[in-house]
mmCIF file of C-alpha atoms and ligand atoms in Angstrom:
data_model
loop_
_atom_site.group_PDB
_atom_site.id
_atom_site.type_symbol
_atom_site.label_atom_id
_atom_site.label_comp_id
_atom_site.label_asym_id
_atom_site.label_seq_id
_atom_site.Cartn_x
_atom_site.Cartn_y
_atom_site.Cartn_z
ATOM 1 C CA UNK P 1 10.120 53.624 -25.785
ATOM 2 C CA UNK P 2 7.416 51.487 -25.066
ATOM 3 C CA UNK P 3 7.649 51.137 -21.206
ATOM 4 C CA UNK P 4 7.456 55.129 -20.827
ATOM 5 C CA UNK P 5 4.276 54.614 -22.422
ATOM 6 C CA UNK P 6 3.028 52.311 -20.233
ATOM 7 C CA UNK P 7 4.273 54.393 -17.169
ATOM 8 C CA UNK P 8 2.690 57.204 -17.982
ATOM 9 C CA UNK P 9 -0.185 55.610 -18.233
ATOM 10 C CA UNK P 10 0.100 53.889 -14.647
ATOM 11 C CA UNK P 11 1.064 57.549 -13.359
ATOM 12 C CA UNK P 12 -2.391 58.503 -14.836
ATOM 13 C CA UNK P 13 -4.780 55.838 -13.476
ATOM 14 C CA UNK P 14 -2.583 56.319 -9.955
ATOM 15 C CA UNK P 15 -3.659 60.233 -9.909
ATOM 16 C CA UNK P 16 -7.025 59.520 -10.523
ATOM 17 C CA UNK P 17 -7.181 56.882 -7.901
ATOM 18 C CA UNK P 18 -5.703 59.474 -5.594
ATOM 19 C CA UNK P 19 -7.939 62.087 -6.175
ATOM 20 C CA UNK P 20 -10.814 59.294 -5.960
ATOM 21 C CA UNK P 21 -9.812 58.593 -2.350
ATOM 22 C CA UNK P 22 -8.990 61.563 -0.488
ATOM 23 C CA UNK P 23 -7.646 59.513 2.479
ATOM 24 C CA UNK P 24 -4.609 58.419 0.401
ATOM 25 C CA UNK P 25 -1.968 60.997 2.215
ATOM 26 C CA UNK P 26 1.239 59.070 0.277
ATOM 27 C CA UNK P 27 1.236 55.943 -2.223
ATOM 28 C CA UNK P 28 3.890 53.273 -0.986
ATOM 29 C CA UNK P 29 3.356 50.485 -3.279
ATOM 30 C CA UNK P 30 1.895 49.875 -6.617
ATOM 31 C CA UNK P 31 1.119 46.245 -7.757
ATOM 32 C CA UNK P 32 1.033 45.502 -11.383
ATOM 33 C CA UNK P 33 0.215 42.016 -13.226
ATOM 34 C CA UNK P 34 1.981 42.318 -16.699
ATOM 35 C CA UNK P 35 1.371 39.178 -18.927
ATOM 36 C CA UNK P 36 4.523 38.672 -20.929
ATOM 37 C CA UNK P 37 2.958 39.431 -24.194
ATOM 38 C CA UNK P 38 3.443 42.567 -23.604
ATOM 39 C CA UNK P 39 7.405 42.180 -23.780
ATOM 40 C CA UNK P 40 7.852 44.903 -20.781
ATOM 41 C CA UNK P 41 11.087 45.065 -19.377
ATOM 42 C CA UNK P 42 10.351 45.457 -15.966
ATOM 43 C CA UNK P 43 13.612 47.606 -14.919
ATOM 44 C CA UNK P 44 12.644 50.128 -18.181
ATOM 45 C CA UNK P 45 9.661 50.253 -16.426
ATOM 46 C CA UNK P 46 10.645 51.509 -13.372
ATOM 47 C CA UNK P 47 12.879 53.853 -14.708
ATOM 48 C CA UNK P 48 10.558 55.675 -16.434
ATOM 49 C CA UNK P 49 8.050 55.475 -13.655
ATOM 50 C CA UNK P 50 10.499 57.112 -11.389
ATOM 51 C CA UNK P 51 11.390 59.922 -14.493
ATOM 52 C CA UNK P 52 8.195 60.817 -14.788
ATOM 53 C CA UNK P 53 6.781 61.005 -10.818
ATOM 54 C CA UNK P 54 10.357 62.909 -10.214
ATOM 55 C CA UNK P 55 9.385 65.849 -7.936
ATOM 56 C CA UNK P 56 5.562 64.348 -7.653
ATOM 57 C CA UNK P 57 3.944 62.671 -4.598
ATOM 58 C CA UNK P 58 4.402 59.506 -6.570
ATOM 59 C CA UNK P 59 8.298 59.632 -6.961
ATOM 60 C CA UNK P 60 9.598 57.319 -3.705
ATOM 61 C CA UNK P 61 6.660 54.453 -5.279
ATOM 62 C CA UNK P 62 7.576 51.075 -5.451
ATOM 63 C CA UNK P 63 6.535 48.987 -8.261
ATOM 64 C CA UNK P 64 6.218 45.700 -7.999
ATOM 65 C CA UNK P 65 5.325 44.079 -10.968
ATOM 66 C CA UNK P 66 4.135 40.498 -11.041
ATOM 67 C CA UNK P 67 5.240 38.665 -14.817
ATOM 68 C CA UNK P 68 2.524 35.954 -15.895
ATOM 69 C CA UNK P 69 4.098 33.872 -18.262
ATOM 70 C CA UNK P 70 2.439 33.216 -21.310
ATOM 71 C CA UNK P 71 0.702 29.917 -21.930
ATOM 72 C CA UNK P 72 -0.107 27.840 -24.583
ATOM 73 C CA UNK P 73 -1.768 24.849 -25.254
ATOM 74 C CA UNK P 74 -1.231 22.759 -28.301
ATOM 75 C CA UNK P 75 -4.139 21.422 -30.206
ATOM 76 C CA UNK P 76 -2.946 18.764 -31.596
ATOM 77 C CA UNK P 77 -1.860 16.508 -28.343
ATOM 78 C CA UNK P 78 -3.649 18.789 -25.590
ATOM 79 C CA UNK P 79 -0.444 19.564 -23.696
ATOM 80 C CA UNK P 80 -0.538 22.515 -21.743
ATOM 81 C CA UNK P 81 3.249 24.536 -21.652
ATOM 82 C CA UNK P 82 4.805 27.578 -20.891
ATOM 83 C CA UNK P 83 6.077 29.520 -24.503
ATOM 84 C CA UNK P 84 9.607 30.094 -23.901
ATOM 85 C CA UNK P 85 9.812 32.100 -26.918
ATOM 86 C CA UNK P 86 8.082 33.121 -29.910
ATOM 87 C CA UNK P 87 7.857 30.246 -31.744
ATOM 88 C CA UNK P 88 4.521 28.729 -31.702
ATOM 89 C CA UNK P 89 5.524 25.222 -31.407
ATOM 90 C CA UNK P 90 4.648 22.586 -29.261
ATOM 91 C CA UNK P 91 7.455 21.261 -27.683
ATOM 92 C CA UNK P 92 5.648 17.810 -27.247
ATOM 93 C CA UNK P 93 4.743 16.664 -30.587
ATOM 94 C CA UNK P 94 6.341 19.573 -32.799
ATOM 95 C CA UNK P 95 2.824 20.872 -33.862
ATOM 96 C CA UNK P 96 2.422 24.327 -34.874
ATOM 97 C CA UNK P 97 -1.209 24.274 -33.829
ATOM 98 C CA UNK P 98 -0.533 26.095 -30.746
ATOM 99 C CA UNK P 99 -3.784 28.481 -28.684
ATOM 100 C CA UNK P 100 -2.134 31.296 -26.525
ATOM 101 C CA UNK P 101 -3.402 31.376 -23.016
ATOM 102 C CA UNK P 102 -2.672 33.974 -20.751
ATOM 103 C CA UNK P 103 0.153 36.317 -20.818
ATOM 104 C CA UNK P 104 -1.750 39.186 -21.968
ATOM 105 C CA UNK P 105 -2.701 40.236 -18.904
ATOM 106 C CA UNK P 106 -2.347 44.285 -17.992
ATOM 107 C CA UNK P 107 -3.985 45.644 -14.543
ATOM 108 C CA UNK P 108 -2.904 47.544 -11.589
ATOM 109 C CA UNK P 109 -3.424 45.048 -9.103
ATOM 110 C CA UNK P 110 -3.631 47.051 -5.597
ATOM 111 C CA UNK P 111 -2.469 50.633 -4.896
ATOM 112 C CA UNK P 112 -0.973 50.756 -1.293
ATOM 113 C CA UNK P 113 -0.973 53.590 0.439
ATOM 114 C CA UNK P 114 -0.414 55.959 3.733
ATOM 115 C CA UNK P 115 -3.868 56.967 5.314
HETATM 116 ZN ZN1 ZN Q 1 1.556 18.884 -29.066
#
């Protein structure tokens, strides 16, 4: 259960951001930027955001969650690509001598709210 994890700690840095800004009546929206490194299903996600803000000023949020593929660039002919999977292989040349870029992003992007 890896995404209730990850919700609780969005639920977390949300309450703190709340109490941080007092003018905040009611948080609408909640932007996230999840590389797909991190293998989060985004539905999972929201379910257990939703569990755990049940009953809480938090529990009508949406989440919208932005996916940033994951990027790699093989070293051998320079090509840049989108990883499909988890096989690091180019699929240009066939050269396992494949850098990861991007993809492992994690950050609340914006927290929108009612002031
Ligand atoms: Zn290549």
């Amino acid at each position: 259960m890896h995404e209730l994890a990850i919700a609780k700690n969005i639920k977390d840095i949300v309450d703190e951001e709340i109490k941080r800004h007092e003018e905040i009546k009611k948080v609408e929206r909640i932007k996230l930027v999840i590389g797909s490194l991190h293998a989060v299903v985004p539905e999972a996600l929201r379910f257990n955001f939703k569990l755990l803000c049940n009953d809480t000023a938090l529990e009508d949020v949406v989440l919208d969650i932005k996916e940033i593929p994951v990027e790699g660039k093989c070293n051998n002919c320079e090509k840049s690509f989108i990883m499909e999977s988890h096989l690091y292989i180019c699929p240009f040349c066939g050269s396992m001598k494949v850098s990861i870029n991007g993809g492992d992003e994690f950050f609340i992007e914006s927290i929108i709210g009612e002031e």
